[in-house]
Amino acid sequence: QGTSQLDVTPTSLGGAGNFSDYSYLANHRDDNALTHIFAFDDNLAAFSSNQVAATSFTYFEVSGSTPATNDIHYFGSTDGPFHHLLFEFTGTAAAAANWEYWDGDSWEVLDLGGQAVYQPEGPVGFIAILSGNGSGMKALHISNVSDWASTTINGQAAHWIRAILTGGTNTTAQQTRIVLAYSHNYIEFANTEIDGDMFPLVQLDLLMGGGEEPPTAGGVDSVNRFIFGLKSRGTSFSANIIFDETQMGTITTGSWSRTLSGDSSEVADPDGPAGIHINCDFTTSEALISRVQMKSGATALAHYLGEYRIFVRCQQIGGSVGDTSIKVRTSIFPTTTAGNKTFIDSDVVALTAVAGGLEVVDMGTIAIPFHRVHASDTTEKSLLAFDVFAKSDNGTTPDIEIDDIFLMPIDEGSWVIDAPVFDVTSGGLSLDSESSVTYDSGILNLQTLKATPDKITSVLPLIQTLRYTIGSWDNHGNPPLIEPSKQYRIYYFGMHYNGAWGTGPFIAPLGLGILTRLNITERWATLRGSD
């Protein structure tokens, strides 16, 4: 009684994140957007005009042609690689299609579960994103495409994903909204969403898209840990510190500068935020020094006030486990004397895998600034900087690929949910193909439960299937206390095991996207006399 669903949509998507009250969440933040969409008719050898700004068009159709085998729809970005495509379809189709990417030599089919996941699940396998289920929002999540290369289509050099018809017919059309390459890792709701003067009870639904059954350990179609953080301060805050100066100024505020030191360099990487990573090419045992620094302009610090749990996404290439270690330095200094800075260092942490994917390294917690903040404190004359230090030991010559820094807000509320692994063959209770997890702070119960769909009804859209609870996840941290009449964001970070179930480290590919929905129950509505 009194339970409602909050309107939670990433603001820059203009509402496009919602599908039956669910929103799509990415596992990263950058600013690579779609710039070109073309249909190609194989019989006519002709392209459509650029449909990137179109809210209505029929897929695979060029100038009224009838879609047929080998017709193609291309989705490309001159900005660089992207990891989540969001569509809104109308109509149905009886089509067979492959989703492919260009690897520098040829078009390769995206591997379901290993490189791609689609949401919501449909009745006919991987092509469900193009057929069945009628109207609605659908997404394609892309990871582990390290060989994805730019190529030229219709005169445009870009990173392209394409859908190519291999059989059947198609009547599916885009409706209402443009196709988006989205990269928001938070949901946001306005200060008008929660009434009264009491904290509501909160329930967060999380849905996984379609992948392999059963999922493979290390695939992108399962999640074993979610970390969430609540933040109401800093409308230009970005939880991700990425190593592209221009894009940092776009996703947060002000101008940011990058400094590379030692033997570090920028390397193009389709699996990295903004399509890059910072590579440290060790030639022997090397000391712990700063390898990359991101420094803000004078307007950023005010948006970063708070307490955070710091993670670094990186991976060691070559050598043996434990040959490389990192730490993070957080610095604050006045704009007038850049050398007169105050800083706090994290512990030095050794990496625990070799070439295992984007390893999540927990660097501890930090408060920004390094003291309790008062309302009268000014930050406009201060700069903020983050350095990643790295070293190599044991006389070996590995590389470290540093992808980004993740700041999970913790001072206003943070919680972690984990899938217990009791079956190292199937993954136990991991959030996998078509399943869901519900984090509940007291609306129905005080636990986190995994549910799986009824296979008899799985021909329906994923969100319409009957679901059965099959087990509970572990909860860490207190339930979120969301104050009424206050604007909030809930940040998301998802990860899974990099190999065998239950064996670390956790890795966090950028394409590990999910569907989410936030439900609340107003406590005051249950009190006597609330009418």
Coordinates of C-alpha atoms in Angstrom, one line a residue:
Q1 CA 0.0 0.0 0.0
G2 CA 1.3 3.4 -1.0
T3 CA 4.2 2.1 -3.1
S4 CA 5.1 4.1 -6.2
Q5 CA 7.7 4.1 -8.9
L6 CA 9.9 7.2 -9.1
D7 CA 10.5 9.0 -12.4
V8 CA 14.2 8.3 -12.7
T9 CA 15.8 9.1 -16.0
P10 CA 19.3 10.4 -16.9
T11 CA 18.4 14.0 -17.7
S12 CA 20.6 14.2 -20.9
L13 CA 18.6 11.3 -22.4
G14 CA 15.5 13.4 -22.4
G15 CA 13.4 10.6 -20.9
A16 CA 14.7 8.0 -23.3
G17 CA 16.1 5.8 -20.6
N18 CA 12.6 4.7 -19.5
F19 CA 11.0 1.5 -20.6
S20 CA 7.9 0.5 -18.6
D21 CA 9.3 2.5 -15.6
Y22 CA 12.8 1.0 -16.0
S23 CA 15.9 3.0 -16.9
Y24 CA 19.1 1.9 -18.6
L25 CA 22.4 2.2 -16.8
A26 CA 25.8 2.1 -18.3
N27 CA 29.0 0.9 -16.5
H28 CA 31.0 4.0 -17.4
R29 CA 30.8 7.7 -18.3
D30 CA 32.2 9.4 -21.4
D31 CA 30.9 11.6 -24.2
N32 CA 31.2 9.4 -27.3
A33 CA 27.9 9.8 -29.2
L34 CA 26.4 8.4 -32.3
T35 CA 27.2 10.7 -35.3
H36 CA 25.9 8.6 -38.3
I37 CA 23.2 6.0 -39.0
F38 CA 22.8 4.6 -42.5
A39 CA 20.6 2.0 -44.1
F40 CA 22.1 0.1 -47.0
D41 CA 20.1 -1.7 -49.7
D42 CA 22.2 -4.5 -51.1
N43 CA 20.2 -4.8 -54.3
L44 CA 20.2 -1.1 -55.1
A45 CA 23.8 -0.6 -53.7
A46 CA 22.5 2.5 -52.2
F47 CA 22.6 4.2 -48.8
S48 CA 20.0 6.2 -47.0
S49 CA 20.6 9.7 -45.7
N50 CA 22.1 10.1 -42.2
Q51 CA 19.3 9.1 -39.8
V52 CA 21.2 10.0 -36.6
A53 CA 18.7 12.8 -35.8
A54 CA 15.6 11.0 -37.1
T55 CA 13.0 9.9 -34.7
S56 CA 11.1 7.8 -37.2
F57 CA 12.5 5.4 -40.0
T58 CA 12.1 1.8 -41.1
Y59 CA 15.2 -0.4 -40.5
F60 CA 17.0 -1.7 -43.6
E61 CA 14.8 0.4 -45.9
V62 CA 16.3 2.8 -48.5
S63 CA 13.9 5.1 -50.4
G64 CA 10.9 2.8 -49.8
S65 CA 12.7 -0.5 -50.7
T66 CA 11.7 -3.8 -49.3
P67 CA 14.2 -5.1 -46.8
A68 CA 15.8 -8.4 -47.9
T69 CA 18.8 -10.6 -47.1
N70 CA 22.2 -8.8 -47.0
D71 CA 20.5 -5.4 -46.4
I72 CA 22.3 -3.6 -43.6
H73 CA 21.8 -0.9 -41.0
Y74 CA 25.0 0.9 -39.8
F75 CA 25.5 2.7 -36.5
G76 CA 28.7 4.8 -36.2
S77 CA 30.5 7.4 -34.2
T78 CA 33.3 9.6 -35.4
D79 CA 33.9 10.4 -31.7
G80 CA 35.1 6.9 -31.0
P81 CA 34.0 3.5 -29.7
F82 CA 30.6 3.3 -27.8
H83 CA 29.3 0.6 -25.5
H84 CA 25.5 0.9 -25.3
L85 CA 22.9 1.5 -28.1
L86 CA 19.4 2.4 -27.1
F87 CA 16.5 1.9 -29.6
E88 CA 12.7 2.4 -29.5
F89 CA 11.0 0.0 -31.8
T90 CA 7.5 -0.2 -33.2
G91 CA 6.1 -3.1 -35.1
T92 CA 7.3 -6.7 -35.4
A93 CA 9.5 -8.6 -37.7
A94 CA 10.3 -12.1 -38.8
A95 CA 14.0 -11.6 -39.5
A96 CA 17.3 -13.3 -39.0
A97 CA 20.1 -10.9 -38.4
N98 CA 23.7 -10.7 -37.2
W99 CA 25.2 -7.8 -35.2
E100 CA 28.8 -7.3 -36.3
Y101 CA 31.8 -5.0 -35.8
W102 CA 34.8 -4.2 -38.0
D103 CA 38.1 -5.7 -36.6
G104 CA 40.4 -3.9 -39.1
D105 CA 40.3 -6.7 -41.6
S106 CA 36.7 -8.0 -41.8
W107 CA 33.2 -7.9 -40.2
E108 CA 33.0 -10.1 -37.1
V109 CA 29.8 -11.3 -35.4
L110 CA 29.5 -10.1 -31.9
D111 CA 29.7 -13.0 -29.5
L112 CA 26.6 -13.3 -27.4
G113 CA 27.6 -13.4 -23.7
G114 CA 31.3 -12.8 -24.4
Q115 CA 31.0 -9.4 -26.2
A116 CA 27.3 -8.5 -26.3
V117 CA 24.1 -8.5 -24.2
Y118 CA 20.7 -7.3 -25.4
Q119 CA 17.8 -6.0 -23.3
P120 CA 15.0 -6.9 -22.9
E121 CA 15.2 -10.6 -23.7
G122 CA 13.1 -11.7 -26.7
P123 CA 11.8 -15.1 -28.0
V124 CA 14.2 -15.6 -30.9
G125 CA 17.7 -15.4 -29.6
F126 CA 20.2 -12.6 -30.4
I127 CA 18.1 -11.1 -33.2
A128 CA 15.3 -10.4 -30.7
I129 CA 16.5 -6.8 -30.6
L130 CA 15.1 -6.5 -34.1
S131 CA 12.0 -8.7 -33.9
G132 CA 9.1 -9.8 -31.8
N133 CA 7.8 -8.2 -28.6
G134 CA 6.2 -5.2 -30.5
S135 CA 6.9 -1.7 -29.5
G136 CA 9.3 -0.6 -26.8
M137 CA 12.8 0.4 -25.8
K138 CA 15.7 -2.1 -26.4
A139 CA 19.4 -1.9 -25.8
L140 CA 22.5 -3.5 -27.1
H141 CA 25.5 -3.6 -24.7
I142 CA 29.0 -4.1 -26.1
S143 CA 32.2 -5.1 -24.4
N144 CA 35.5 -7.0 -25.0
V145 CA 36.1 -5.7 -28.5
S146 CA 39.7 -4.7 -28.2
D147 CA 40.3 -5.1 -32.0
W148 CA 37.3 -2.9 -33.0
A149 CA 38.7 -0.5 -35.6
S150 CA 37.6 2.5 -37.5
T151 CA 36.5 2.0 -41.1
T152 CA 34.9 4.1 -43.8
I153 CA 31.2 3.7 -44.6
N154 CA 29.4 6.0 -47.0
G155 CA 32.4 8.4 -46.9
Q156 CA 32.5 8.5 -43.0
A157 CA 35.5 7.1 -41.1
A158 CA 34.1 6.0 -37.8
H159 CA 33.7 3.1 -35.4
W160 CA 30.7 1.1 -36.7
I161 CA 28.3 -1.5 -35.4
R162 CA 26.0 -3.0 -38.1
A163 CA 23.0 -5.3 -38.2
I164 CA 22.9 -7.4 -41.4
L165 CA 19.8 -9.3 -42.5
T166 CA 20.6 -13.0 -43.1
G167 CA 17.0 -14.1 -43.8
G168 CA 13.3 -13.3 -43.4
T169 CA 11.6 -10.0 -43.7
N170 CA 11.5 -6.9 -41.5
T171 CA 8.9 -4.3 -40.7
T172 CA 10.5 -2.9 -37.6
A173 CA 10.7 0.9 -37.4
Q174 CA 12.3 3.4 -35.0
Q175 CA 9.7 5.6 -33.3
T176 CA 9.4 8.6 -31.0
R177 CA 13.1 9.1 -30.2
I178 CA 16.5 9.1 -31.9
V179 CA 18.8 6.1 -31.5
L180 CA 21.3 6.8 -28.7
A181 CA 24.7 5.7 -27.6
Y182 CA 24.3 6.3 -23.9
S183 CA 26.9 6.3 -21.1
H184 CA 25.1 7.4 -17.9
N185 CA 26.0 5.3 -14.8
Y186 CA 23.4 7.0 -12.5
I187 CA 19.7 7.5 -12.2
E188 CA 18.4 10.9 -11.0
F189 CA 15.2 12.1 -9.5
A190 CA 13.9 15.6 -8.8
N191 CA 13.2 17.1 -5.4
T192 CA 9.5 16.9 -6.1
E193 CA 9.5 13.1 -6.2
I194 CA 9.4 12.4 -2.5
D195 CA 6.9 14.2 -0.2
G196 CA 6.5 14.6 3.5
D197 CA 9.3 14.8 6.1
M198 CA 10.2 11.2 6.7
F199 CA 12.7 8.9 4.8
P200 CA 10.8 6.5 2.5
L201 CA 11.4 2.8 2.3
V202 CA 13.3 2.0 -0.9
Q203 CA 13.2 -0.9 -3.3
L204 CA 15.6 -1.1 -6.3
D205 CA 14.9 -3.6 -9.1
L206 CA 17.8 -4.7 -11.3
L207 CA 17.3 -6.7 -14.6
M208 CA 19.9 -8.4 -16.7
G209 CA 19.5 -8.8 -20.5
G210 CA 19.8 -11.8 -22.7
G211 CA 23.0 -13.8 -23.0
E212 CA 24.2 -17.4 -22.9
E213 CA 22.4 -20.0 -20.8
P214 CA 24.0 -20.9 -18.6
P215 CA 26.4 -17.9 -18.6
T216 CA 30.1 -18.4 -18.8
A217 CA 32.3 -17.2 -16.0
G218 CA 34.0 -14.0 -17.1
G219 CA 31.3 -13.3 -19.7
V220 CA 29.5 -9.9 -19.9
D221 CA 26.1 -11.5 -19.3
S222 CA 26.4 -11.9 -15.6
V223 CA 26.9 -9.6 -12.6
N224 CA 28.2 -10.7 -9.2
R225 CA 28.5 -7.4 -7.3
F226 CA 26.8 -4.1 -7.4
I227 CA 28.0 -1.0 -5.6
F228 CA 25.7 2.0 -5.2
G229 CA 26.2 5.5 -3.9
L230 CA 23.8 8.3 -3.1
K231 CA 24.7 11.9 -3.9
S232 CA 22.6 15.1 -3.7
R233 CA 25.5 17.7 -3.9
G234 CA 27.4 18.7 -7.1
T235 CA 25.2 18.8 -10.2
S236 CA 28.3 18.7 -12.3
F237 CA 30.0 15.8 -10.4
S238 CA 31.2 12.8 -12.4
A239 CA 32.0 9.6 -10.6
N240 CA 34.4 8.7 -13.4
I241 CA 37.7 10.5 -13.7
I242 CA 38.6 9.6 -17.3
F243 CA 41.9 10.5 -19.0
D244 CA 40.6 12.6 -21.9
E245 CA 40.9 16.3 -21.1
T246 CA 38.1 17.5 -23.4
Q247 CA 35.6 14.9 -22.3
M248 CA 36.3 15.5 -18.6
G249 CA 35.3 19.1 -19.2
T250 CA 32.1 17.9 -20.9
I251 CA 30.9 15.3 -18.4
T252 CA 31.8 17.4 -15.4
T253 CA 32.7 21.1 -15.3
G254 CA 35.5 23.5 -16.2
S255 CA 38.8 22.7 -17.9
W256 CA 40.8 19.7 -16.9
S257 CA 44.5 19.1 -17.8
R258 CA 46.4 15.8 -18.0
T259 CA 50.0 15.1 -17.2
L260 CA 51.8 11.9 -18.3
S261 CA 55.0 11.0 -16.5
G262 CA 57.6 8.3 -16.6
D263 CA 57.1 5.8 -19.4
S264 CA 53.3 6.3 -19.7
S265 CA 51.5 7.2 -22.9
E266 CA 48.0 7.4 -24.3
V267 CA 46.9 4.3 -26.3
A268 CA 43.8 3.9 -28.4
D269 CA 41.6 1.2 -26.8
P270 CA 38.0 0.4 -27.8
D271 CA 37.4 -1.1 -24.4
G272 CA 38.5 2.0 -22.5
P273 CA 36.5 5.2 -21.6
A274 CA 36.6 7.7 -24.4
G275 CA 38.3 5.0 -26.5
I276 CA 41.7 5.2 -24.7
H277 CA 43.8 4.0 -21.8
I278 CA 47.0 5.1 -20.3
N279 CA 49.8 2.6 -20.8
C280 CA 52.8 2.2 -18.5
D281 CA 55.5 0.4 -20.4
F282 CA 57.9 -0.9 -17.7
T283 CA 61.3 -2.0 -19.0
T284 CA 62.6 -3.3 -15.6
S285 CA 61.8 -2.8 -11.9
E286 CA 60.6 0.8 -11.6
A287 CA 59.9 3.0 -8.6
L288 CA 56.4 4.1 -7.5
I289 CA 55.9 7.4 -9.3
S290 CA 52.9 9.3 -10.8
R291 CA 52.2 7.9 -14.2
V292 CA 49.1 10.0 -15.0
Q293 CA 47.5 13.1 -13.3
M294 CA 44.1 14.7 -14.0
K295 CA 43.8 18.2 -12.6
S296 CA 40.7 20.3 -12.5
G297 CA 40.0 23.9 -13.2
A298 CA 38.9 26.3 -10.5
T299 CA 35.2 25.5 -10.7
A300 CA 35.2 21.7 -10.2
L301 CA 36.1 21.3 -6.5
A302 CA 32.7 22.6 -5.3
H303 CA 31.0 19.7 -7.1
Y304 CA 33.3 17.1 -5.6
L305 CA 32.7 17.8 -1.9
G306 CA 31.9 14.6 0.0
E307 CA 33.4 11.3 0.9
Y308 CA 34.2 8.6 -1.6
R309 CA 35.4 5.0 -2.0
I310 CA 38.0 5.1 -4.7
F311 CA 38.5 2.4 -7.3
V312 CA 40.9 2.2 -10.3
R313 CA 40.0 0.2 -13.4
C314 CA 43.2 -1.2 -14.8
Q315 CA 44.9 -4.4 -15.9
Q316 CA 48.4 -5.8 -16.0
I317 CA 49.7 -7.2 -19.3
G318 CA 52.6 -9.6 -19.1
G319 CA 54.7 -10.7 -16.1
S320 CA 53.4 -12.6 -13.1
V321 CA 50.7 -11.8 -10.6
G322 CA 51.9 -9.2 -8.1
D323 CA 54.6 -7.7 -10.3
T324 CA 52.8 -4.4 -10.5
S325 CA 51.2 -2.1 -7.8
I326 CA 49.4 1.2 -7.8
K327 CA 48.3 3.9 -5.5
V328 CA 46.1 7.0 -5.9
R329 CA 47.1 10.5 -4.7
T330 CA 44.3 13.1 -4.1
S331 CA 45.6 16.7 -4.1
I332 CA 44.1 20.1 -3.3
F333 CA 46.1 23.3 -3.9
P334 CA 45.5 27.0 -4.5
T335 CA 45.3 28.2 -8.1
T336 CA 48.0 30.9 -7.4
T337 CA 50.7 28.6 -6.2
A338 CA 50.3 25.2 -7.8
G339 CA 53.3 23.8 -6.0
N340 CA 51.9 24.5 -2.5
K341 CA 49.5 21.6 -2.4
T342 CA 48.1 19.3 0.3
F343 CA 47.6 15.7 -0.6
I344 CA 46.6 12.3 0.8
D345 CA 47.8 9.0 -0.6
S346 CA 46.0 5.7 -0.6
D347 CA 47.7 2.4 0.3
V348 CA 49.8 0.8 -2.3
V349 CA 47.9 -2.2 -3.8
A350 CA 49.2 -5.0 -6.0
L351 CA 47.2 -6.1 -9.0
T352 CA 45.9 -9.7 -8.7
A353 CA 45.6 -10.8 -12.3
V354 CA 47.4 -10.8 -15.6
A355 CA 45.4 -9.9 -18.8
G356 CA 42.2 -10.7 -17.0
G357 CA 40.2 -7.7 -18.1
L358 CA 39.5 -4.4 -16.4
E359 CA 40.4 -5.2 -12.8
V360 CA 38.6 -3.3 -10.1
V361 CA 41.3 -2.2 -7.6
D362 CA 39.9 -0.9 -4.3
M363 CA 42.0 2.1 -3.1
G364 CA 40.2 2.9 0.1
T365 CA 38.2 6.0 1.1
I366 CA 38.9 9.7 0.9
A367 CA 37.1 12.9 2.0
I368 CA 37.2 16.0 -0.3
P369 CA 38.3 18.4 1.1
F370 CA 40.4 16.7 3.8
H371 CA 38.2 18.1 6.6
R372 CA 34.6 18.7 7.5
V373 CA 33.0 21.3 5.3
H374 CA 31.1 24.3 6.6
A375 CA 28.6 26.3 4.7
S376 CA 30.9 29.4 4.7
D377 CA 33.9 27.6 3.3
T378 CA 34.9 28.7 -0.2
T379 CA 36.4 26.4 -2.8
E380 CA 36.6 28.7 -5.8
K381 CA 40.3 29.4 -5.4
S382 CA 41.3 25.7 -5.2
L383 CA 42.1 23.0 -7.7
L384 CA 41.6 19.3 -7.4
A385 CA 43.9 16.6 -8.8
F386 CA 44.1 12.8 -9.0
D387 CA 47.3 11.0 -9.7
V388 CA 47.7 7.2 -10.3
F389 CA 51.1 6.0 -9.2
A390 CA 52.4 2.7 -10.5
K391 CA 55.5 0.6 -10.0
S392 CA 56.9 -2.7 -11.2
D393 CA 58.9 -5.2 -9.1
N394 CA 60.8 -8.4 -9.5
G395 CA 62.9 -7.3 -12.4
T396 CA 60.1 -8.1 -14.9
T397 CA 58.8 -6.0 -17.8
P398 CA 55.0 -6.0 -17.6
D399 CA 52.7 -3.2 -18.8
I400 CA 49.9 -1.6 -16.8
E401 CA 46.8 -0.3 -18.7
I402 CA 45.1 2.4 -16.5
D403 CA 41.5 3.1 -17.7
D404 CA 39.8 5.4 -15.2
I405 CA 39.3 6.3 -11.5
F406 CA 35.9 5.7 -10.0
L407 CA 34.7 7.8 -7.1
M408 CA 31.7 6.1 -5.4
P409 CA 29.9 8.6 -3.1
I410 CA 29.5 7.1 0.4
D411 CA 28.8 10.0 2.9
E412 CA 25.1 10.3 2.0
G413 CA 24.6 6.6 1.7
S414 CA 26.2 3.6 0.0
W415 CA 25.5 -0.1 -0.1
V416 CA 26.9 -3.2 -1.7
I417 CA 25.1 -6.4 -2.8
D418 CA 26.9 -9.6 -3.6
A419 CA 25.9 -12.9 -5.2
P420 CA 26.9 -15.8 -3.0
V421 CA 28.7 -18.5 -5.1
F422 CA 27.7 -22.0 -4.0
D423 CA 28.1 -23.6 -7.5
V424 CA 31.4 -23.0 -9.3
T425 CA 29.9 -24.6 -12.4
S426 CA 26.9 -22.4 -13.0
G427 CA 27.7 -19.4 -10.9
G428 CA 25.0 -20.0 -8.3
L429 CA 22.9 -16.9 -7.8
S430 CA 24.7 -14.5 -10.1
L431 CA 22.5 -12.0 -12.0
D432 CA 22.5 -13.7 -15.4
S433 CA 20.5 -14.0 -18.6
E434 CA 16.9 -12.8 -18.1
S435 CA 17.1 -12.8 -14.3
S436 CA 16.5 -10.0 -11.8
V437 CA 17.6 -8.9 -8.4
T438 CA 15.6 -6.8 -6.0
Y439 CA 17.2 -4.8 -3.2
D440 CA 14.6 -4.1 -0.6
S441 CA 14.9 -1.9 2.5
G442 CA 11.6 -2.8 3.9
I443 CA 8.7 -2.5 1.4
L444 CA 8.3 -6.3 1.2
N445 CA 11.2 -7.5 3.2
L446 CA 14.7 -6.5 4.4
Q447 CA 16.8 -8.5 2.0
T448 CA 18.0 -8.8 -1.6
L449 CA 16.4 -11.5 -3.7
K450 CA 17.2 -13.0 -7.1
A451 CA 14.3 -14.1 -9.3
T452 CA 14.2 -16.0 -12.6
P453 CA 11.5 -15.8 -15.3
D454 CA 9.0 -18.5 -16.0
K455 CA 10.3 -20.2 -19.2
I456 CA 6.7 -21.0 -20.3
T457 CA 6.0 -17.3 -20.6
S458 CA 9.5 -16.2 -21.6
V459 CA 8.2 -15.5 -25.2
L460 CA 6.8 -12.3 -23.7
P461 CA 8.9 -9.3 -23.1
L462 CA 11.3 -9.8 -20.2
I463 CA 9.5 -7.3 -17.9
Q464 CA 6.1 -9.0 -18.5
T465 CA 7.1 -12.6 -17.6
L466 CA 6.2 -14.3 -14.4
R467 CA 9.2 -14.3 -12.0
Y468 CA 10.0 -16.7 -9.2
T469 CA 12.3 -16.0 -6.3
I470 CA 15.2 -18.5 -6.1
G471 CA 17.6 -17.2 -3.5
S472 CA 19.0 -14.2 -1.6
W473 CA 22.1 -12.1 -2.1
D474 CA 24.3 -10.7 0.6
N475 CA 23.8 -7.1 1.7
H476 CA 26.6 -4.8 3.0
G477 CA 25.9 -1.3 4.3
N478 CA 22.8 0.4 5.6
P479 CA 19.7 1.0 3.6
P480 CA 19.7 4.4 1.9
L481 CA 18.1 7.3 3.7
I482 CA 16.7 9.6 1.0
E483 CA 15.5 12.9 2.4
P484 CA 12.2 14.3 1.0
S485 CA 12.2 17.4 -1.1
K486 CA 15.8 16.8 -2.2
Q487 CA 17.3 16.0 -5.7
Y488 CA 19.4 12.9 -5.7
R489 CA 21.5 10.7 -8.0
I490 CA 22.1 7.0 -7.3
Y491 CA 25.4 5.9 -8.9
Y492 CA 26.0 2.4 -10.1
F493 CA 29.1 0.2 -10.5
G494 CA 28.7 -3.4 -11.6
M495 CA 31.3 -6.1 -11.8
H496 CA 31.8 -9.9 -12.2
Y497 CA 34.4 -12.5 -11.8
N498 CA 37.1 -12.6 -14.5
G499 CA 37.4 -16.4 -14.7
A500 CA 36.2 -19.2 -12.5
W501 CA 33.1 -18.4 -10.4
G502 CA 34.1 -17.2 -7.0
T503 CA 37.7 -16.5 -7.9
G504 CA 38.8 -12.9 -8.0
P505 CA 39.6 -10.3 -9.0
F506 CA 36.4 -8.6 -10.0
I507 CA 36.4 -7.0 -13.4
A508 CA 34.2 -4.2 -14.7
P509 CA 33.8 -4.0 -18.5
L510 CA 32.2 -0.8 -19.7
G511 CA 29.4 -2.6 -21.5
L512 CA 28.1 -4.2 -18.3
G513 CA 24.7 -2.5 -18.5
I514 CA 21.5 -3.2 -16.7
L515 CA 17.9 -2.1 -16.4
T516 CA 16.8 -0.5 -13.1
R517 CA 13.6 0.7 -11.5
L518 CA 13.3 2.6 -8.1
N519 CA 10.2 2.0 -6.0
I520 CA 9.4 3.8 -2.7
T521 CA 6.8 3.6 0.0
E522 CA 6.2 6.9 1.9
R523 CA 6.4 6.1 5.6
W524 CA 4.0 8.9 6.5
A525 CA 1.3 7.3 4.3
T526 CA 1.1 4.4 6.7
L527 CA 0.6 6.5 9.8
R528 CA -2.8 7.0 11.4
G529 CA -4.4 10.2 10.2
S530 CA -2.3 10.4 7.1
D531 CA -5.4 11.0 5.0

